[in-house]
Amino acid sequence: MSLLITGGTGYIGSHTVVEIQMLAASEGKEWDIVIVDDLSNSSTKVLDRIKQITSKSVTFIKADVCDYDAMNTLFEQYDIEAVIHFAGHKAVGESSEKPLNYYHNNVSGTVTLLRVMELHKVKKLVFSSSATVYGDNISPLNETMSTSATNPYGQTKLMIEHILFDLAKSDSDWSIACLRYFNPIGAHHSGLIGENPNGIPNNLLPYVAQVAVGRLAQLQVFGDDYDTVDGTGVRDYIHVVDLAQGHVKALQNLDKITGCKAINLGTGNGTSVLEIVNTFKEISQQDIPYKIVPRRLGDLATVYANADLANELLVESNKKFTNDD
Ligand code: NAD
Ligand code: UD1
């Protein structure tokens, strides 16, 4: 049986492919992995890197998930049992400049994928959602809280979640894990795969890393007047390999889920910008020059997960879970 991974040559997708090959094989479930990616934000170079790490090959198909015929052909060609759906655009700022691109790619792409899955009676899905759907709720954030979004990127994640909940309500054969990621960071310990954003990074960790290697002169710390430990923003940074292993666990536990279940993937701990800078400095022994600048529009003071459900569902229990309301 094959596992389809959309967006599998991207940052989180590539780490997940590696963890599925390593962990799932050691637990006796071998998957034939089929990656579909349009390479809009990644490169096929990562396929060789995955092979170097795992000694296994994957099937790669260059296609756009919005292309119904291409997706249908793929499902005709391969005996797909389940899908992990990473493919999507993810830049918050760009989503406000090009909202139609984001609604088309993320929402229409997902609807196209779901229609093809339904046609081929493939009803197991792990979806990449985001903590951004919690809007300005107070942390720790748990899955029963209300959801809202403040930018088109966040809206696409929220709309897709609603589509998934409605779909699962309409047909109880679906098992969907809707994983709400907090802040993924880091890279595989081999150094062969990692995050390599084009242009100037928006996110904190890649920015700090580029200051550390001298590619960028200094970090701008967006605000030091928040009500936090040192006045700078607090986030829940989760290592990308832990996040990837969360997908393996979700896949292995899909049969416990009837319907669609939202699950946080975070550590449950918050870390401030200055704590990150100081730790990075200490470990890398590199200076990280920074300057405090005004707050970034749309930023919240503190965002971190309540990670109990992931522990309960993905790590510990035999409990069964049904649809979220
Ligand atoms: P990424 O850009 O590295 O990976 C996404 C991959 O999808 C890329 O390889 C890109 O080429 C591909 N893609 C985009 N649109 C496509 C389409 N229409 N058809 C086929 N392939 C397409 O991003 P990532 O950080 O690995 O994120 C993966 C998923 O996780 C995304 O859906 C993102 O919104 C979500 N997410 C990411 C973060 C984060 O901080 N990285 C946080 C929360 C949620
Ligand atoms: C951002 C996105 C969010 C996305 C997440 C992970 C926004 C509003 N939100 O979240 O939707 O899911 O990335 O990709 O863009 N910081 C600095 N200087 C910098 C960069 C960041 O001080 O140059 C601070 C920020 O103010 C924040 C923290 O570092 O307090 C983390 O920022 P970032 O990495 O951009 O992630 P989020 O803002 O949490």
Coordinates of C-alpha atoms and ligand atoms in Angstrom, one line a residue:
M1 CA 0.0 0.0 0.0
S2 CA 1.2 3.5 -0.7
L3 CA 1.2 6.7 1.3
L4 CA 0.7 9.9 -0.6
I5 CA 2.6 12.9 0.8
T6 CA 1.6 16.2 -0.9
G7 CA 4.3 18.9 -0.5
G8 CA 6.7 16.2 0.5
T9 CA 9.8 17.9 -0.8
G10 CA 9.2 20.9 1.5
Y11 CA 10.6 21.7 4.9
I12 CA 8.2 19.7 7.2
G13 CA 7.3 17.2 4.5
S14 CA 10.9 16.1 3.9
H15 CA 11.5 15.6 7.6
T16 CA 8.3 13.6 7.8
V17 CA 9.2 11.4 4.9
V18 CA 12.5 10.6 6.7
E19 CA 10.7 9.8 10.0
I20 CA 8.1 7.6 8.3
Q21 CA 10.8 5.6 6.6
M22 CA 12.8 5.2 9.8
L23 CA 10.1 4.8 12.5
A24 CA 7.3 3.2 10.7
A25 CA 9.7 0.5 9.3
S26 CA 11.0 -0.2 12.8
E27 CA 7.4 -0.8 14.0
G28 CA 6.7 -3.2 11.1
K29 CA 4.6 -1.0 8.8
E30 CA 6.4 -0.4 5.6
W31 CA 5.0 2.3 3.4
D32 CA 5.7 2.9 -0.3
I33 CA 5.9 6.7 -0.3
V34 CA 4.6 8.7 -3.2
I35 CA 5.4 12.4 -3.0
V36 CA 3.5 15.0 -5.1
D37 CA 4.9 18.5 -5.2
D38 CA 4.8 21.3 -7.8
L39 CA 8.3 22.5 -6.6
S40 CA 6.9 26.0 -6.1
N41 CA 8.9 26.2 -2.8
S42 CA 11.3 23.3 -2.9
S43 CA 13.6 21.3 -5.1
T44 CA 14.1 17.7 -6.2
K45 CA 17.6 17.9 -4.6
V46 CA 15.9 16.9 -1.3
L47 CA 15.0 13.5 -2.8
D48 CA 18.7 12.5 -3.0
R49 CA 19.2 13.8 0.6
I50 CA 16.3 11.7 1.8
K51 CA 17.8 8.6 0.1
Q52 CA 21.2 9.4 1.7
I53 CA 19.6 9.5 5.2
T54 CA 17.2 6.5 4.9
S55 CA 18.8 4.4 2.2
K56 CA 15.3 4.2 0.6
S57 CA 13.8 5.7 -2.5
V58 CA 10.5 7.4 -2.8
T59 CA 8.4 7.9 -5.9
F60 CA 8.2 11.6 -6.9
I61 CA 5.6 13.1 -9.1
K62 CA 5.8 16.8 -10.1
A63 CA 2.2 18.0 -10.1
D64 CA -0.1 20.7 -8.7
V65 CA -2.7 19.4 -6.2
C66 CA -5.1 21.9 -7.8
D67 CA -4.9 19.8 -11.1
Y68 CA -7.8 17.4 -10.8
D69 CA -6.8 15.3 -13.8
A70 CA -3.2 14.9 -12.6
M71 CA -4.3 13.9 -9.1
N72 CA -6.9 11.5 -10.5
T73 CA -4.2 9.8 -12.7
L74 CA -2.0 9.5 -9.7
F75 CA -4.7 7.8 -7.7
E76 CA -5.4 5.5 -10.6
Q77 CA -1.7 4.6 -10.8
Y78 CA -0.9 4.0 -7.2
D79 CA -2.8 2.0 -4.5
I80 CA -3.0 4.9 -2.1
E81 CA -4.2 4.0 1.5
A82 CA -3.7 7.4 3.2
V83 CA -2.6 10.9 2.5
I84 CA -0.5 13.5 4.5
H85 CA -1.4 16.9 3.0
F86 CA 1.4 19.5 3.4
A87 CA 1.1 21.2 0.0
G88 CA 0.2 24.9 0.4
H89 CA 1.6 28.4 0.5
K90 CA 2.5 29.6 3.9
A91 CA 3.8 33.2 3.9
V92 CA 1.5 35.4 6.0
G93 CA 2.6 38.7 4.5
E94 CA 2.4 37.5 1.0
S95 CA -1.1 36.1 1.6
S96 CA -2.4 39.7 2.2
E97 CA -0.8 40.9 -1.0
K98 CA -2.0 37.9 -3.1
P99 CA -5.1 36.6 -1.3
L100 CA -6.5 34.9 -4.5
N101 CA -3.3 32.9 -4.9
Y102 CA -3.6 31.7 -1.3
Y103 CA -7.3 30.8 -1.5
H104 CA -6.9 29.1 -4.8
N105 CA -3.8 27.1 -3.9
N106 CA -4.6 26.2 -0.3
V107 CA -8.4 25.9 -0.3
S108 CA -9.1 24.8 -3.9
G109 CA -6.1 22.5 -3.9
T110 CA -7.4 20.8 -0.8
V111 CA -10.9 20.5 -2.2
T112 CA -9.5 19.0 -5.4
L113 CA -7.5 16.5 -3.4
L114 CA -10.5 15.6 -1.2
R115 CA -12.7 15.1 -4.3
V116 CA -10.2 12.7 -5.8
M117 CA -9.7 10.9 -2.5
E118 CA -13.4 10.4 -2.2
L119 CA -13.7 9.1 -5.7
H120 CA -11.1 6.5 -5.0
K121 CA -12.5 5.7 -1.5
V122 CA -9.3 6.8 0.2
K123 CA -10.6 8.3 3.5
K124 CA -7.6 8.6 5.8
L125 CA -6.0 12.0 6.0
V126 CA -3.4 13.9 8.1
F127 CA -3.7 17.7 7.4
S128 CA -1.2 20.5 8.2
S129 CA -3.1 23.1 10.1
S130 CA -1.7 25.9 12.2
A131 CA -1.9 27.4 15.7
T132 CA -2.8 30.6 13.8
V133 CA -6.5 29.4 13.8
Y134 CA -6.6 30.2 17.6
G135 CA -6.7 34.0 16.8
D136 CA -6.1 36.0 20.0
N137 CA -7.2 33.4 22.5
I138 CA -5.1 33.3 25.7
S139 CA -2.4 30.6 26.0
P140 CA -2.1 27.8 26.8
L141 CA -4.2 27.1 23.7
N142 CA -6.4 24.0 23.7
E143 CA -8.4 22.4 21.0
T144 CA -11.8 23.2 22.5
M145 CA -11.2 27.0 22.1
S146 CA -12.9 29.1 19.6
T147 CA -11.1 29.7 16.3
S148 CA -10.6 32.8 14.1
A149 CA -8.0 34.2 11.7
T150 CA -6.5 37.6 11.1
N151 CA -4.9 37.2 7.6
P152 CA -5.7 35.3 4.4
Y153 CA -3.2 32.6 5.1
G154 CA -4.9 31.9 8.5
Q155 CA -8.3 32.1 6.8
T156 CA -7.3 29.3 4.4
K157 CA -6.3 27.0 7.2
L158 CA -9.6 27.8 9.1
M159 CA -11.7 27.3 5.9
I160 CA -10.0 24.0 5.2
E161 CA -10.6 22.9 8.8
H162 CA -14.3 23.7 8.4
I163 CA -14.4 21.7 5.1
L164 CA -12.8 18.7 6.8
F165 CA -15.2 18.8 9.8
D166 CA -18.2 19.0 7.4
L167 CA -16.9 16.2 5.2
A168 CA -16.2 14.0 8.2
K169 CA -19.8 14.7 9.5
S170 CA -21.3 13.8 6.2
D171 CA -19.5 10.4 6.0
S172 CA -18.3 8.5 9.0
D173 CA -15.8 6.5 7.0
W174 CA -13.4 9.5 7.1
S175 CA -10.6 9.5 9.7
I176 CA -8.9 12.9 9.7
A177 CA -6.2 14.3 12.0
C178 CA -6.0 18.0 11.7
L179 CA -2.6 18.9 13.2
R180 CA -2.3 22.4 14.5
Y181 CA 1.4 23.2 14.4
F182 CA 3.0 25.7 16.7
N183 CA 6.4 27.1 15.6
P184 CA 8.5 24.4 13.8
I185 CA 12.2 25.0 13.9
G186 CA 15.5 23.2 13.4
A187 CA 16.8 20.6 11.0
H188 CA 17.6 16.9 10.7
H189 CA 20.8 16.1 12.7
S190 CA 22.5 14.9 9.6
G191 CA 22.5 18.5 8.3
L192 CA 21.4 17.1 4.9
I193 CA 17.8 18.6 5.1
G194 CA 16.5 21.7 6.8
E195 CA 14.8 25.0 6.2
N196 CA 16.1 27.2 3.5
P197 CA 13.8 30.1 2.9
N198 CA 14.2 32.2 -0.3
G199 CA 15.2 35.9 0.3
I200 CA 15.1 37.5 3.7
P201 CA 13.5 35.2 6.3
N202 CA 10.3 36.3 8.1
N203 CA 10.6 33.8 10.9
L204 CA 12.8 34.2 13.9
L205 CA 15.0 31.1 13.8
P206 CA 16.1 31.3 10.2
Y207 CA 16.8 35.0 10.7
V208 CA 18.9 34.4 13.8
A209 CA 20.8 31.6 12.0
Q210 CA 21.6 34.0 9.1
V211 CA 22.9 36.6 11.5
A212 CA 25.0 34.0 13.2
V213 CA 26.7 33.1 9.9
G214 CA 27.2 36.8 9.0
R215 CA 24.8 36.8 6.0
L216 CA 22.6 39.3 7.8
A217 CA 24.0 42.1 10.0
Q218 CA 21.6 42.2 12.9
L219 CA 18.3 40.9 14.2
Q220 CA 15.5 43.2 14.8
V221 CA 13.6 42.2 17.9
F222 CA 10.0 43.2 17.4
G223 CA 9.0 44.9 20.7
D224 CA 10.3 44.5 24.3
D225 CA 7.2 45.9 26.1
Y226 CA 5.0 42.8 26.1
D227 CA 3.7 41.4 29.4
T228 CA 6.2 38.5 29.2
V229 CA 9.3 37.3 31.1
D230 CA 11.6 39.9 29.5
G231 CA 9.1 42.0 27.4
T232 CA 9.8 40.1 24.2
G233 CA 7.3 37.8 22.4
V234 CA 6.9 34.2 23.6
R235 CA 6.3 31.3 21.3
D236 CA 6.1 27.5 21.5
Y237 CA 9.1 26.3 19.3
I238 CA 8.9 22.6 18.4
H239 CA 11.7 20.8 16.7
V240 CA 10.8 19.8 13.2
V241 CA 11.9 16.2 13.8
D242 CA 9.5 16.0 16.8
L243 CA 6.8 17.5 14.6
A244 CA 7.6 14.9 11.9
Q245 CA 7.3 12.1 14.5
G246 CA 4.0 13.5 15.5
H247 CA 2.8 12.8 11.9
V248 CA 4.0 9.2 12.1
K249 CA 2.0 8.8 15.3
A250 CA -1.0 10.5 13.8
L251 CA -0.8 8.1 10.9
Q252 CA -0.5 5.1 13.1
N253 CA -3.4 6.2 15.3
L254 CA -5.8 7.3 12.5
D255 CA -8.0 4.3 13.1
K256 CA -8.7 5.7 16.6
I257 CA -10.3 8.8 15.0
T258 CA -13.8 8.6 13.7
G259 CA -14.4 11.9 11.9
C260 CA -12.1 14.8 12.1
K261 CA -10.0 15.7 15.1
A262 CA -8.0 18.8 15.7
I263 CA -4.7 18.1 17.6
N264 CA -2.1 20.6 18.8
L265 CA 1.5 19.8 18.0
G266 CA 3.6 22.0 20.3
T267 CA 5.8 21.4 23.3
G268 CA 3.5 23.2 25.8
N269 CA 6.4 25.6 26.7
G270 CA 6.9 29.2 25.8
T271 CA 10.3 30.8 25.0
S272 CA 10.9 34.5 24.6
V273 CA 12.8 36.1 21.6
L274 CA 15.7 37.0 23.9
E275 CA 15.9 33.6 25.5
I276 CA 16.2 32.2 21.9
V277 CA 18.9 34.7 21.0
N278 CA 20.9 34.0 24.2
T279 CA 20.7 30.2 23.9
F280 CA 21.7 30.4 20.2
K281 CA 24.6 32.6 21.2
E282 CA 25.7 30.3 24.0
I283 CA 25.5 27.1 21.9
S284 CA 27.0 28.4 18.6
Q285 CA 29.6 30.6 20.3
Q286 CA 28.7 33.3 17.7
D287 CA 27.6 36.8 18.5
I288 CA 24.0 37.6 17.5
P289 CA 23.8 41.4 17.3
Y290 CA 20.3 42.7 17.7
K291 CA 18.3 45.9 18.2
I292 CA 14.9 46.4 19.7
V293 CA 12.4 47.9 17.3
P294 CA 8.6 48.5 17.6
R295 CA 6.2 45.6 17.7
R296 CA 5.3 43.9 14.4
L297 CA 1.8 44.4 13.3
G298 CA -0.5 41.4 14.1
D299 CA 1.9 39.8 16.6
L300 CA 0.6 38.5 19.9
A301 CA 2.6 38.6 23.2
T302 CA 2.3 34.9 24.1
V303 CA 1.4 31.8 22.1
Y304 CA 1.9 28.3 23.4
A305 CA 0.1 25.0 23.3
N306 CA -1.7 22.8 25.7
A307 CA -0.3 19.5 24.4
D308 CA -2.4 17.2 26.6
L309 CA -4.5 15.9 23.7
A310 CA -1.5 14.9 21.6
N311 CA -0.1 13.1 24.6
E312 CA -3.3 11.3 25.2
L313 CA -4.2 10.4 21.6
L314 CA -0.8 10.0 20.0
V315 CA 1.4 8.8 22.8
E316 CA -0.5 7.1 25.5
S317 CA -4.0 5.7 25.2
N318 CA -6.2 3.3 23.4
K319 CA -9.1 5.8 23.7
K320 CA -11.2 6.4 20.6
F321 CA -12.0 9.9 19.4
T322 CA -14.9 11.2 17.5
N323 CA -15.6 14.3 15.5
D324 CA -14.9 17.8 16.9
D325 CA -18.0 20.0 16.8
Ligands
NAD1 P1 7.2 24.4 2.5 O1 6.9 25.6 1.6 O2 8.6 24.1 2.8 O3 6.5 23.1 1.9 C1 5.3 23.1 1.2 C2 5.5 22.3 -0.1 O4 4.3 22.3 -0.8 C3 6.6 23.0 -1.0 O5 7.5 21.9 -1.3 C4 5.8 23.5 -2.2 O6 6.6 23.4 -3.4 C5 4.6 22.6 -2.2 N1 3.4 23.1 -2.8 C6 2.8 24.3 -2.6 N2 1.7 24.4 -3.3 C7 1.5 23.3 -4.0 C8 0.6 22.8 -4.9 N3 -0.5 23.5 -5.3 N4 0.7 21.5 -5.4 C9 1.8 20.8 -5.1 N5 2.8 21.2 -4.2 C10 2.6 22.4 -3.7 O7 6.4 24.7 3.9 P2 6.4 23.9 5.2 O8 7.0 24.8 6.3 O9 7.0 22.5 5.0 O10 4.9 23.7 5.5 C11 4.1 22.6 5.2 C12 2.7 22.8 5.6 O11 2.6 23.1 7.0 C13 2.0 24.0 4.9 O12 0.7 23.6 4.6 C14 2.1 25.1 5.9 O13 1.0 26.0 5.8 C15 1.9 24.3 7.2 N6 2.4 25.0 8.4 C16 3.7 25.4 8.4 C17 4.2 26.1 9.5 C18 5.7 26.5 9.5 O14 6.0 27.3 10.4 N7 6.5 26.0 8.7 C19 3.4 26.3 10.6 C20 2.1 25.9 10.6 C21 1.6 25.2 9.5
UD1_2 C1 4.4 33.3 12.2 C2 3.1 33.5 11.5 C3 2.2 32.2 11.8 C4 3.0 31.0 11.3 C5 4.3 31.0 12.1 C6 5.2 29.8 11.8 C7 2.6 35.9 11.6 C8 1.8 37.0 12.2 N1 2.4 34.7 12.1 O1 4.2 33.2 13.6 O2 1.0 32.3 11.0 O3 2.2 29.8 11.6 O4 5.0 32.1 11.8 O5 5.6 29.9 10.4 O6 3.5 36.1 10.8 N2 10.6 38.0 15.8 C9 11.5 39.0 15.9 N3 12.3 39.4 14.9 C10 12.2 38.7 13.7 C11 11.3 37.7 13.5 C12 10.4 37.4 14.6 O7 11.6 39.6 17.0 O8 13.0 39.1 12.8 C13 9.7 37.6 16.9 C14 8.2 37.8 16.6 O9 7.8 39.1 17.0 C15 7.6 36.7 17.5 C16 8.7 35.6 17.5 O10 9.9 36.2 17.1 O11 7.5 37.1 18.9 C17 8.4 34.5 16.5 O12 8.1 35.0 15.2 P1 7.9 34.1 13.9 O13 9.0 33.2 13.8 O14 7.7 35.1 12.8 O15 6.6 33.3 14.2 P2 5.1 33.8 14.7 O16 5.0 35.2 14.7 O17 4.8 33.0 15.9

